[in-house]
PDB file of C-alpha atoms and ligand atoms in Angstrom:
ATOM      1  CA  MET A   1       9.028  12.285  20.350  1.00 91.00           C
ATOM      2  CA  SER A   2       6.762  12.743  17.581  1.00 95.00           C
ATOM      3  CA  LEU A   3       5.635   9.881  15.008  1.00 97.00           C
ATOM      4  CA  LYS A   4       7.223  11.800  12.404  1.00 97.00           C
ATOM      5  CA  GLU A   5      10.576  11.954  14.332  1.00 97.00           C
ATOM      6  CA  LYS A   6      10.481   8.195  15.102  1.00 98.00           C
ATOM      7  CA  LEU A   7      10.659   7.351  11.243  1.00 98.00           C
ATOM      8  CA  ASP A   8      13.909   5.937  10.064  1.00 98.00           C
ATOM      9  CA  ILE A   9      14.803   8.502   7.397  1.00 97.00           C
ATOM     10  CA  ASN A  10      16.847   5.693   5.566  1.00 98.00           C
ATOM     11  CA  ASN A  11      14.084   3.497   5.098  1.00 98.00           C
ATOM     12  CA  ILE A  12      11.200   5.769   3.535  1.00 98.00           C
ATOM     13  CA  PRO A  13       9.453   3.867   0.779  1.00 98.00           C
ATOM     14  CA  GLN A  14       9.876   5.510  -2.732  1.00 98.00           C
ATOM     15  CA  HIS A  15       6.288   4.750  -3.742  1.00 99.00           C
ATOM     16  CA  VAL A  16       3.293   4.745  -1.558  1.00 99.00           C
ATOM     17  CA  ALA A  17      -0.119   3.672  -2.976  1.00 99.00           C
ATOM     18  CA  ILE A  18      -3.253   4.793  -1.161  1.00 99.00           C
ATOM     19  CA  ILE A  19      -7.011   3.353  -1.555  1.00 99.00           C
ATOM     20  CA  MET A  20      -8.890   6.405  -0.214  1.00 99.00           C
ATOM     21  CA  ASP A  21     -12.101   4.760   1.090  1.00 99.00           C
ATOM     22  CA  GLY A  22     -14.964   5.862   3.594  1.00 99.00           C
ATOM     23  CA  ASN A  23     -16.146   9.013   2.164  1.00 99.00           C
ATOM     24  CA  GLY A  24     -19.742   7.838   2.164  1.00 98.00           C
ATOM     25  CA  ARG A  25     -19.635   6.238   5.391  1.00 98.00           C
ATOM     26  CA  TRP A  26     -18.110   9.194   7.053  1.00 99.00           C
ATOM     27  CA  ALA A  27     -21.198  11.817   5.615  1.00 98.00           C
ATOM     28  CA  LYS A  28     -23.615   9.011   6.623  1.00 98.00           C
ATOM     29  CA  GLN A  29     -22.480   9.299  10.197  1.00 98.00           C
ATOM     30  CA  ARG A  30     -23.054  13.031  10.035  1.00 98.00           C
ATOM     31  CA  GLN A  31     -26.515  12.643   8.429  1.00 98.00           C
ATOM     32  CA  HIS A  32     -24.946  14.399   5.450  1.00 98.00           C
ATOM     33  CA  ASP A  33     -25.018  13.415   1.780  1.00 98.00           C
ATOM     34  CA  ARG A  34     -22.249  11.037   0.301  1.00 98.00           C
ATOM     35  CA  THR A  35     -21.055  14.486  -1.677  1.00 98.00           C
ATOM     36  CA  PHE A  36     -20.351  15.980   1.515  1.00 98.00           C
ATOM     37  CA  GLY A  37     -17.956  13.163   2.439  1.00 98.00           C
ATOM     38  CA  HIS A  38     -15.939  13.604  -0.773  1.00 98.00           C
ATOM     39  CA  GLU A  39     -15.516  17.237  -0.380  1.00 98.00           C
ATOM     40  CA  SER A  40     -14.283  16.524   3.020  1.00 98.00           C
ATOM     41  CA  GLY A  41     -11.949  14.175   1.887  1.00 98.00           C
ATOM     42  CA  VAL A  42     -10.074  16.700  -0.160  1.00 98.00           C
ATOM     43  CA  VAL A  43      -8.822  17.684   3.087  1.00 98.00           C
ATOM     44  CA  SER A  44      -7.129  14.529   3.761  1.00 98.00           C
ATOM     45  CA  VAL A  45      -5.726  14.422   0.148  1.00 98.00           C
ATOM     46  CA  LYS A  46      -3.894  17.791   0.918  1.00 98.00           C
ATOM     47  CA  GLU A  47      -2.756  16.651   4.211  1.00 98.00           C
ATOM     48  CA  THR A  48      -1.371  13.390   2.883  1.00 98.00           C
ATOM     49  CA  VAL A  49       0.387  14.694  -0.265  1.00 98.00           C
ATOM     50  CA  GLU A  50       1.879  17.513   1.843  1.00 98.00           C
ATOM     51  CA  ALA A  51       3.094  14.703   4.404  1.00 98.00           C
ATOM     52  CA  ALA A  52       4.684  12.553   2.056  1.00 98.00           C
ATOM     53  CA  ALA A  53       6.427  15.391   0.390  1.00 98.00           C
ATOM     54  CA  GLU A  54       7.740  16.397   3.896  1.00 98.00           C
ATOM     55  CA  ILE A  55       9.596  13.010   4.497  1.00 98.00           C
ATOM     56  CA  GLY A  56      10.999  12.350   1.002  1.00 98.00           C
ATOM     57  CA  ILE A  57       8.214   9.986  -0.523  1.00 98.00           C
ATOM     58  CA  LYS A  58       9.154  10.565  -4.326  1.00 98.00           C
ATOM     59  CA  TYR A  59       5.802   8.883  -5.836  1.00 99.00           C
ATOM     60  CA  LEU A  60       2.275   8.793  -4.376  1.00 99.00           C
ATOM     61  CA  THR A  61      -0.490   7.322  -5.869  1.00 99.00           C
ATOM     62  CA  LEU A  62      -4.047   7.843  -4.919  1.00 98.00           C
ATOM     63  CA  TYR A  63      -6.870   5.561  -6.116  1.00 98.00           C
ATOM     64  CA  ALA A  64      -9.620   8.480  -6.902  1.00 98.00           C
ATOM     65  CA  PHE A  65     -12.156   6.883  -8.892  1.00 98.00           C
ATOM     66  CA  SER A  66     -12.269   3.139 -10.401  1.00 98.00           C
ATOM     67  CA  THR A  67     -13.613   2.164 -13.764  1.00 98.00           C
ATOM     68  CA  GLU A  68     -16.399   0.462 -11.209  1.00 98.00           C
ATOM     69  CA  ASN A  69     -17.151   3.610  -9.496  1.00 98.00           C
ATOM     70  CA  TRP A  70     -18.835   4.757 -13.264  1.00 98.00           C
ATOM     71  CA  SER A  71     -21.829   2.463 -12.043  1.00 98.00           C
ATOM     72  CA  ARG A  72     -22.636   4.651  -9.107  1.00 98.00           C
ATOM     73  CA  PRO A  73     -25.827   7.140  -9.180  1.00 98.00           C
ATOM     74  CA  LYS A  74     -25.320   9.784 -11.798  1.00 98.00           C
ATOM     75  CA  GLU A  75     -25.550  12.553  -9.512  1.00 98.00           C
ATOM     76  CA  GLU A  76     -22.654  11.067  -7.190  1.00 98.00           C
ATOM     77  CA  VAL A  77     -20.290  10.530 -10.566  1.00 98.00           C
ATOM     78  CA  ASP A  78     -21.140  14.248 -11.645  1.00 98.00           C
ATOM     79  CA  ALA A  79     -20.391  15.420  -8.262  1.00 98.00           C
ATOM     80  CA  LEU A  80     -16.999  13.577  -8.014  1.00 98.00           C
ATOM     81  CA  MET A  81     -15.918  14.704 -11.196  1.00 98.00           C
ATOM     82  CA  SER A  82     -16.729  18.555 -10.647  1.00 98.00           C
ATOM     83  CA  LEU A  83     -15.145  18.208  -7.281  1.00 98.00           C
ATOM     84  CA  LEU A  84     -11.821  16.775  -9.296  1.00 98.00           C
ATOM     85  CA  VAL A  85     -11.988  19.518 -11.640  1.00 97.00           C
ATOM     86  CA  LYS A  86     -12.338  22.253  -9.128  1.00 98.00           C
ATOM     87  CA  THR A  87      -9.365  20.626  -6.494  1.00 98.00           C
ATOM     88  CA  ILE A  88      -7.136  20.416  -9.709  1.00 97.00           C
ATOM     89  CA  ASN A  89      -7.908  24.042 -10.639  1.00 96.00           C
ATOM     90  CA  GLN A  90      -7.436  25.255  -7.180  1.00 97.00           C
ATOM     91  CA  GLU A  91      -4.435  23.316  -6.258  1.00 98.00           C
ATOM     92  CA  THR A  92      -2.068  23.531  -9.161  1.00 98.00           C
ATOM     93  CA  LYS A  93      -0.429  26.555  -7.639  1.00 98.00           C
ATOM     94  CA  THR A  94       0.321  24.847  -4.188  1.00 98.00           C
ATOM     95  CA  LEU A  95       1.626  21.914  -6.394  1.00 98.00           C
ATOM     96  CA  ASN A  96       4.265  24.211  -8.206  1.00 98.00           C
ATOM     97  CA  LYS A  97       4.868  25.923  -4.870  1.00 98.00           C
ATOM     98  CA  ASN A  98       5.817  22.567  -3.379  1.00 98.00           C
ATOM     99  CA  ASN A  99       7.762  21.416  -6.729  1.00 98.00           C
ATOM    100  CA  ILE A 100       5.301  18.502  -7.086  1.00 98.00           C
ATOM    101  CA  ARG A 101       4.526  17.078 -10.412  1.00 98.00           C
ATOM    102  CA  LEU A 102       0.979  15.797 -11.150  1.00 98.00           C
ATOM    103  CA  GLN A 103       0.519  12.661 -13.455  1.00 98.00           C
ATOM    104  CA  ALA A 104      -2.933  10.534 -13.880  1.00 98.00           C
ATOM    105  CA  ILE A 105      -3.079   6.742 -14.725  1.00 98.00           C
ATOM    106  CA  GLY A 106      -6.285   4.906 -16.249  1.00 98.00           C
ATOM    107  CA  ASP A 107      -8.442   4.902 -18.885  1.00 98.00           C
ATOM    108  CA  LEU A 108      -8.251   8.787 -19.026  1.00 98.00           C
ATOM    109  CA  LYS A 109     -10.054   8.975 -22.599  1.00 96.00           C
ATOM    110  CA  SER A 110     -13.197   8.010 -20.818  1.00 98.00           C
ATOM    111  CA  LEU A 111     -13.557  10.961 -18.853  1.00 98.00           C
ATOM    112  CA  GLU A 112     -15.797  14.016 -20.059  1.00 97.00           C
ATOM    113  CA  LYS A 113     -13.665  16.117 -22.216  1.00 97.00           C
ATOM    114  CA  ASP A 114     -13.827  19.305 -20.036  1.00 94.00           C
ATOM    115  CA  THR A 115     -12.422  16.868 -16.722  1.00 97.00           C
ATOM    116  CA  TYR A 116      -9.697  15.531 -19.369  1.00 98.00           C
ATOM    117  CA  THR A 117      -8.625  19.024 -20.565  1.00 97.00           C
ATOM    118  CA  GLU A 118      -8.556  20.472 -17.308  1.00 97.00           C
ATOM    119  CA  LEU A 119      -6.313  17.471 -15.881  1.00 98.00           C
ATOM    120  CA  GLN A 120      -3.930  17.676 -18.949  1.00 98.00           C
ATOM    121  CA  LYS A 121      -3.477  21.191 -18.109  1.00 98.00           C
ATOM    122  CA  ALA A 122      -2.484  20.834 -14.724  1.00 98.00           C
ATOM    123  CA  ILE A 123      -0.318  17.722 -15.539  1.00 98.00           C
ATOM    124  CA  GLU A 124       1.656  19.825 -18.285  1.00 98.00           C
ATOM    125  CA  ASN A 125       1.655  22.870 -15.878  1.00 98.00           C
ATOM    126  CA  THR A 126       3.595  20.697 -13.130  1.00 98.00           C
ATOM    127  CA  ALA A 127       5.668  18.815 -15.725  1.00 98.00           C
ATOM    128  CA  SER A 128       9.070  19.983 -14.687  1.00 98.00           C
ATOM    129  CA  ASN A 129       8.485  19.584 -10.845  1.00 98.00           C
ATOM    130  CA  ASN A 130      10.528  17.012  -9.370  1.00 98.00           C
ATOM    131  CA  ARG A 131      10.328  16.806  -5.629  1.00 98.00           C
ATOM    132  CA  MET A 132       7.350  14.264  -5.324  1.00 99.00           C
ATOM    133  CA  THR A 133       5.130  13.102  -8.211  1.00 99.00           C
ATOM    134  CA  LEU A 134       1.501  12.852  -7.425  1.00 98.00           C
ATOM    135  CA  ILE A 135      -0.290  10.249  -9.289  1.00 98.00           C
ATOM    136  CA  LEU A 136      -4.030  10.303  -9.732  1.00 98.00           C
ATOM    137  CA  ALA A 137      -5.689   6.657 -10.355  1.00 98.00           C
ATOM    138  CA  LEU A 138      -8.742   8.178 -12.591  1.00 98.00           C
ATOM    139  CA  SER A 139     -11.265   5.737 -14.370  1.00 98.00           C
ATOM    140  CA  TYR A 140      -8.619   3.220 -13.015  1.00 98.00           C
ATOM    141  CA  SER A 141      -8.774  -0.487 -12.955  1.00 98.00           C
ATOM    142  CA  SER A 142      -6.294  -2.798 -13.118  1.00 98.00           C
ATOM    143  CA  ARG A 143      -7.992  -5.474 -14.887  1.00 98.00           C
ATOM    144  CA  TRP A 144      -8.444  -2.774 -17.731  1.00 98.00           C
ATOM    145  CA  GLU A 145      -4.819  -1.970 -17.439  1.00 98.00           C
ATOM    146  CA  ILE A 146      -3.527  -5.496 -17.998  1.00 98.00           C
ATOM    147  CA  THR A 147      -6.361  -6.169 -20.518  1.00 98.00           C
ATOM    148  CA  ASP A 148      -5.254  -2.946 -22.401  1.00 98.00           C
ATOM    149  CA  ALA A 149      -1.393  -3.777 -22.340  1.00 98.00           C
ATOM    150  CA  ILE A 150      -2.190  -7.054 -23.695  1.00 98.00           C
ATOM    151  CA  GLN A 151      -3.911  -5.591 -26.547  1.00 98.00           C
ATOM    152  CA  LYS A 152      -0.932  -3.122 -27.113  1.00 98.00           C
ATOM    153  CA  ILE A 153       1.345  -6.102 -27.296  1.00 98.00           C
ATOM    154  CA  ALA A 154      -0.615  -7.768 -29.463  1.00 98.00           C
ATOM    155  CA  LYS A 155      -1.061  -5.070 -32.035  1.00 98.00           C
ATOM    156  CA  GLN A 156       2.901  -4.755 -32.197  1.00 98.00           C
ATOM    157  CA  ILE A 157       3.545  -8.533 -32.524  1.00 98.00           C
ATOM    158  CA  GLN A 158       1.210  -8.257 -35.714  1.00 98.00           C
ATOM    159  CA  ASN A 159       3.210  -5.335 -37.106  1.00 97.00           C
ATOM    160  CA  ASN A 160       6.239  -7.090 -36.226  1.00 98.00           C
ATOM    161  CA  SER A 161       7.354  -4.303 -33.959  1.00 98.00           C
ATOM    162  CA  ILE A 162       7.834  -6.951 -31.056  1.00 97.00           C
ATOM    163  CA  LYS A 163       8.485 -10.788 -31.157  1.00 98.00           C
ATOM    164  CA  GLN A 164       6.500 -13.121 -29.066  1.00 97.00           C
ATOM    165  CA  GLU A 165       9.710 -14.312 -27.494  1.00 98.00           C
ATOM    166  CA  ASP A 166      10.471 -10.740 -26.352  1.00 97.00           C
ATOM    167  CA  ILE A 167       7.576 -10.802 -23.662  1.00 98.00           C
ATOM    168  CA  ASN A 168       8.807 -11.193 -20.170  1.00 98.00           C
ATOM    169  CA  GLN A 169       7.827  -9.474 -17.143  1.00 98.00           C
ATOM    170  CA  ASP A 170       9.856  -6.374 -17.924  1.00 98.00           C
ATOM    171  CA  LEU A 171       8.114  -5.699 -20.991  1.00 98.00           C
ATOM    172  CA  MET A 172       4.963  -6.365 -19.821  1.00 98.00           C
ATOM    173  CA  SER A 173       5.424  -3.929 -17.033  1.00 98.00           C
ATOM    174  CA  SER A 174       6.473  -1.151 -19.655  1.00 98.00           C
ATOM    175  CA  PHE A 175       2.951  -1.596 -21.444  1.00 98.00           C
ATOM    176  CA  LEU A 176       1.206  -0.457 -18.003  1.00 98.00           C
ATOM    177  CA  THR A 177       0.384   2.895 -17.314  1.00 98.00           C
ATOM    178  CA  THR A 178       2.645   2.710 -14.702  1.00 98.00           C
ATOM    179  CA  SER A 179       5.603   1.947 -16.569  1.00 98.00           C
ATOM    180  CA  ASN A 180       7.438   5.303 -15.667  1.00 98.00           C
ATOM    181  CA  TYR A 181       7.181   4.643 -11.604  1.00 98.00           C
ATOM    182  CA  PRO A 182       8.501   1.952  -9.460  1.00 98.00           C
ATOM    183  CA  ASP A 183       6.314  -0.247  -7.777  1.00 98.00           C
ATOM    184  CA  PRO A 184       4.753   0.834  -4.461  1.00 98.00           C
ATOM    185  CA  GLU A 185       6.539  -0.584  -1.533  1.00 98.00           C
ATOM    186  CA  LEU A 186       3.576  -0.064   0.599  1.00 98.00           C
ATOM    187  CA  LEU A 187      -0.290   0.164  -0.376  1.00 99.00           C
ATOM    188  CA  ILE A 188      -2.613   1.523   2.636  1.00 99.00           C
ATOM    189  CA  ARG A 189      -6.355   1.511   2.356  1.00 99.00           C
ATOM    190  CA  THR A 190      -8.605   3.248   4.633  1.00 99.00           C
ATOM    191  CA  SER A 191     -12.017   2.549   6.094  1.00 98.00           C
ATOM    192  CA  GLY A 192     -11.688  -0.889   7.551  1.00 98.00           C
ATOM    193  CA  GLU A 193     -12.265  -2.935   4.270  1.00 98.00           C
ATOM    194  CA  TYR A 194      -9.965  -5.702   3.528  1.00 98.00           C
ATOM    195  CA  ARG A 195      -9.801  -5.628  -0.152  1.00 98.00           C
ATOM    196  CA  ILE A 196      -8.028  -4.473  -3.364  1.00 98.00           C
ATOM    197  CA  SER A 197     -10.651  -3.460  -5.361  1.00 98.00           C
ATOM    198  CA  ASN A 198      -9.052  -3.817  -8.902  1.00 98.00           C
ATOM    199  CA  PHE A 199      -6.201  -1.699  -7.918  1.00 99.00           C
ATOM    200  CA  LEU A 200      -2.392  -1.905  -8.924  1.00 99.00           C
ATOM    201  CA  LEU A 201      -2.914  -5.959  -8.935  1.00 98.00           C
ATOM    202  CA  TRP A 202       0.275  -6.358 -10.994  1.00 98.00           C
ATOM    203  CA  GLN A 203       2.364  -3.775  -9.330  1.00 98.00           C
ATOM    204  CA  ILE A 204       1.468  -4.946  -5.590  1.00 98.00           C
ATOM    205  CA  ALA A 205       2.896  -8.224  -6.045  1.00 98.00           C
ATOM    206  CA  TYR A 206       5.518  -7.558  -3.109  1.00 98.00           C
ATOM    207  CA  SER A 207       3.962  -4.500  -1.669  1.00 98.00           C
ATOM    208  CA  GLU A 208       3.554  -4.322   2.291  1.00 98.00           C
ATOM    209  CA  LEU A 209      -0.385  -3.805   2.570  1.00 98.00           C
ATOM    210  CA  TYR A 210      -1.624  -1.672   5.479  1.00 99.00           C
ATOM    211  CA  PHE A 211      -5.034  -1.544   6.597  1.00 99.00           C
ATOM    212  CA  THR A 212      -6.533   1.287   8.639  1.00 99.00           C
ATOM    213  CA  PRO A 213     -10.360   1.506  10.196  1.00 98.00           C
ATOM    214  CA  ILE A 214      -9.882   5.359   9.900  1.00 98.00           C
ATOM    215  CA  LEU A 215     -12.428   6.819   7.104  1.00 99.00           C
ATOM    216  CA  TRP A 216     -10.736   8.656   4.536  1.00 99.00           C
ATOM    217  CA  PRO A 217     -12.124  12.238   5.631  1.00 99.00           C
ATOM    218  CA  ASP A 218     -10.511  11.551   8.832  1.00 99.00           C
ATOM    219  CA  PHE A 219      -6.881  10.684   7.410  1.00 99.00           C
ATOM    220  CA  ARG A 220      -4.247  13.191   8.704  1.00 98.00           C
ATOM    221  CA  LYS A 221      -0.458  13.372   8.480  1.00 98.00           C
ATOM    222  CA  GLU A 222       0.216  11.240  11.692  1.00 98.00           C
ATOM    223  CA  ASN A 223      -1.947   8.614  10.130  1.00 98.00           C
ATOM    224  CA  LEU A 224       0.568   8.213   7.278  1.00 98.00           C
ATOM    225  CA  PHE A 225       3.463   8.380   9.490  1.00 98.00           C
ATOM    226  CA  GLU A 226       1.967   5.640  11.473  1.00 98.00           C
ATOM    227  CA  ALA A 227       1.512   3.542   8.264  1.00 98.00           C
ATOM    228  CA  ILE A 228       5.127   4.386   7.240  1.00 98.00           C
ATOM    229  CA  LEU A 229       6.265   3.141  10.835  1.00 98.00           C
ATOM    230  CA  ASP A 230       4.681   0.050  10.794  1.00 98.00           C
ATOM    231  CA  TYR A 231       5.973  -0.379   7.476  1.00 98.00           C
ATOM    232  CA  GLN A 232       9.583   0.129   8.755  1.00 98.00           C
ATOM    233  CA  ASN A 233       8.960  -2.828  11.209  1.00 97.00           C
ATOM    234  CA  ARG A 234       8.297  -5.239   8.367  1.00 97.00           C
ATOM    235  CA  GLU A 235      10.780  -7.609   6.868  1.00 96.00           C
ATOM    236  CA  ARG A 236      10.484  -7.669   3.344  1.00 94.00           C
ATOM    237  CA  ARG A 237      11.784 -11.351   2.338  1.00 95.00           C
ATOM    238  CA  PHE A 238      10.982 -11.569  -1.545  1.00 95.00           C
ATOM    239  CA  GLY A 239      10.419 -15.176  -1.176  1.00 96.00           C
ATOM    240  CA  LYS A 240      14.075 -15.729   0.656  1.00 95.00           C
ATOM    241  CA  ILE A 241      14.491 -16.409   4.106  1.00 96.00           C
ATOM    242  CA  SER A 242      15.622 -13.864   6.873  1.00 94.00           C
ATOM    243  CA  GLU A 243      19.213 -15.294   6.911  1.00 93.00           C
ATOM    244  CA  GLN A 244      19.969 -14.487   3.544  1.00 93.00           C
ATOM    245  CA  LEU A 245      18.742 -10.891   3.661  1.00 92.00           C
ATOM    246  CA  LEU A 246      21.768  -9.619   5.824  1.00 77.00           C
ATOM    247  CA  ASN A 247      24.383 -10.870   3.241  1.00 62.00           C
ATOM    248  CA  PHE A 248      23.263  -9.673  -0.374  1.00 52.00           C
TER     249      PHE A 248
HETATM  250  C1  LIG B   1     -14.200   6.633  -1.390  1.00 93.64           C
HETATM  251  O1  LIG B   1     -15.064   6.532  -0.629  1.00 93.64           O
HETATM  252  C2  LIG B   1     -14.175   7.561  -2.753  1.00 93.64           C
HETATM  253  C3  LIG B   1     -14.618   6.692  -3.925  1.00 93.64           C
HETATM  254  C4  LIG B   1     -14.600   5.791  -4.224  1.00 93.64           C
HETATM  255  C5  LIG B   1     -14.516   7.833  -5.082  1.00 93.64           C
HETATM  256  P1  LIG B   1     -16.745   5.812  -0.837  1.00 93.64           P
HETATM  257  O2  LIG B   1     -17.202   6.827  -1.430  1.00 93.64           O
HETATM  258  O3  LIG B   1     -16.303   4.376  -1.450  1.00 93.64           O
HETATM  259  O4  LIG B   1     -17.157   5.573   0.706  1.00 93.64           O
HETATM  260  P2  LIG B   1     -17.771   4.596   1.326  1.00 93.64           P
HETATM  261  O5  LIG B   1     -17.055   3.137   1.084  1.00 93.64           O
HETATM  262  O6  LIG B   1     -19.217   4.295   0.413  1.00 93.64           O
HETATM  263  O7  LIG B   1     -17.769   4.787   2.698  1.00 93.64           O
HETATM  264  C1  LIG B   2     -12.377   1.642  -4.141  1.00 93.64           C
HETATM  265  O1  LIG B   2     -13.217   2.122  -3.471  1.00 93.64           O
HETATM  266  C2  LIG B   2     -12.015   2.918  -5.222  1.00 93.64           C
HETATM  267  C3  LIG B   2     -11.412   4.082  -4.947  1.00 93.64           C
HETATM  268  C4  LIG B   2     -11.163   4.257  -3.691  1.00 93.64           C
HETATM  269  C5  LIG B   2     -11.604   4.852  -5.827  1.00 93.64           C
HETATM  270  P1  LIG B   2     -14.894   1.669  -3.489  1.00 93.64           P
HETATM  271  O2  LIG B   2     -15.631   1.623  -2.830  1.00 93.64           O
HETATM  272  O3  LIG B   2     -15.188   1.802  -4.836  1.00 93.64           O
HETATM  273  O4  LIG B   2     -14.618  -0.091  -3.580  1.00 93.64           O
HETATM  274  P2  LIG B   2     -15.368  -1.212  -3.102  1.00 93.64           P
HETATM  275  O5  LIG B   2     -16.365  -1.122  -4.037  1.00 93.64           O
HETATM  276  O6  LIG B   2     -15.964  -0.987  -1.764  1.00 93.64           O
HETATM  277  O7  LIG B   2     -14.671  -2.562  -3.385  1.00 93.64           O
HETATM  278 MG1  LIG B   3     -16.058   2.884  -0.744  1.00 93.64          MG
END
């Protein structure tokens, strides 16, 4: 039986988020420069998007570039941004063919004008697709996002659009860049690092975490299915005890 066949189709997470890590190390192992690792990682992105859509995941968020990644050498940042634009242009057709909608979260205004324009074009071109939503986290960090949300809330209080008493968890969620998506049930990180690196801190409060030593350019469909299978064997208690979960 294949891994895919082993999956319980009634227990597929709605939203899976992935920290795609290890491109640089993968390239180094092959005596190549880091850019080669990023380019090779695009194959893994395509495989993962396809696999996710196949098993009925509704939202897939990929951490592609963090606000902290701006501090990398300029050549690497430039290479990553051109790769992004190139891939988006090449893949818009396939996204449409597969009925997948593209979205992006992060400090998108900090992207270069060309990158931003191409990204918006692809978002508009795929806007009516409804099989799965692919969300790219670009120039994203959770602390940026939470700070930005607080700024916006403060402004609305100041101009009397909302009252201080209105602030609750739902309001807070509605001011985050992820306001239109459910929280991820599963967060995957590749490359054997056990950290979150400023990703979706609010949204992963109750997510299941899955870490794999696989470097991102080696990540294939089977690796996603493995992670989902592992997720399906977890008991999500949300603070309750086991016995309470059967009779809700
Ligand atoms: C992940 O791979 C891609 C980005 C962060 C853009 P890395 O580039 O972080 O690869 P490692 O972690 O150095 O191997
Ligand atoms: C996290 O990877 C960001 C992305 C995958 C885009 P990093 O490689 O930047 O994370 P750290 O620096 O190892 O924590
Ligand atoms: Mg890394």
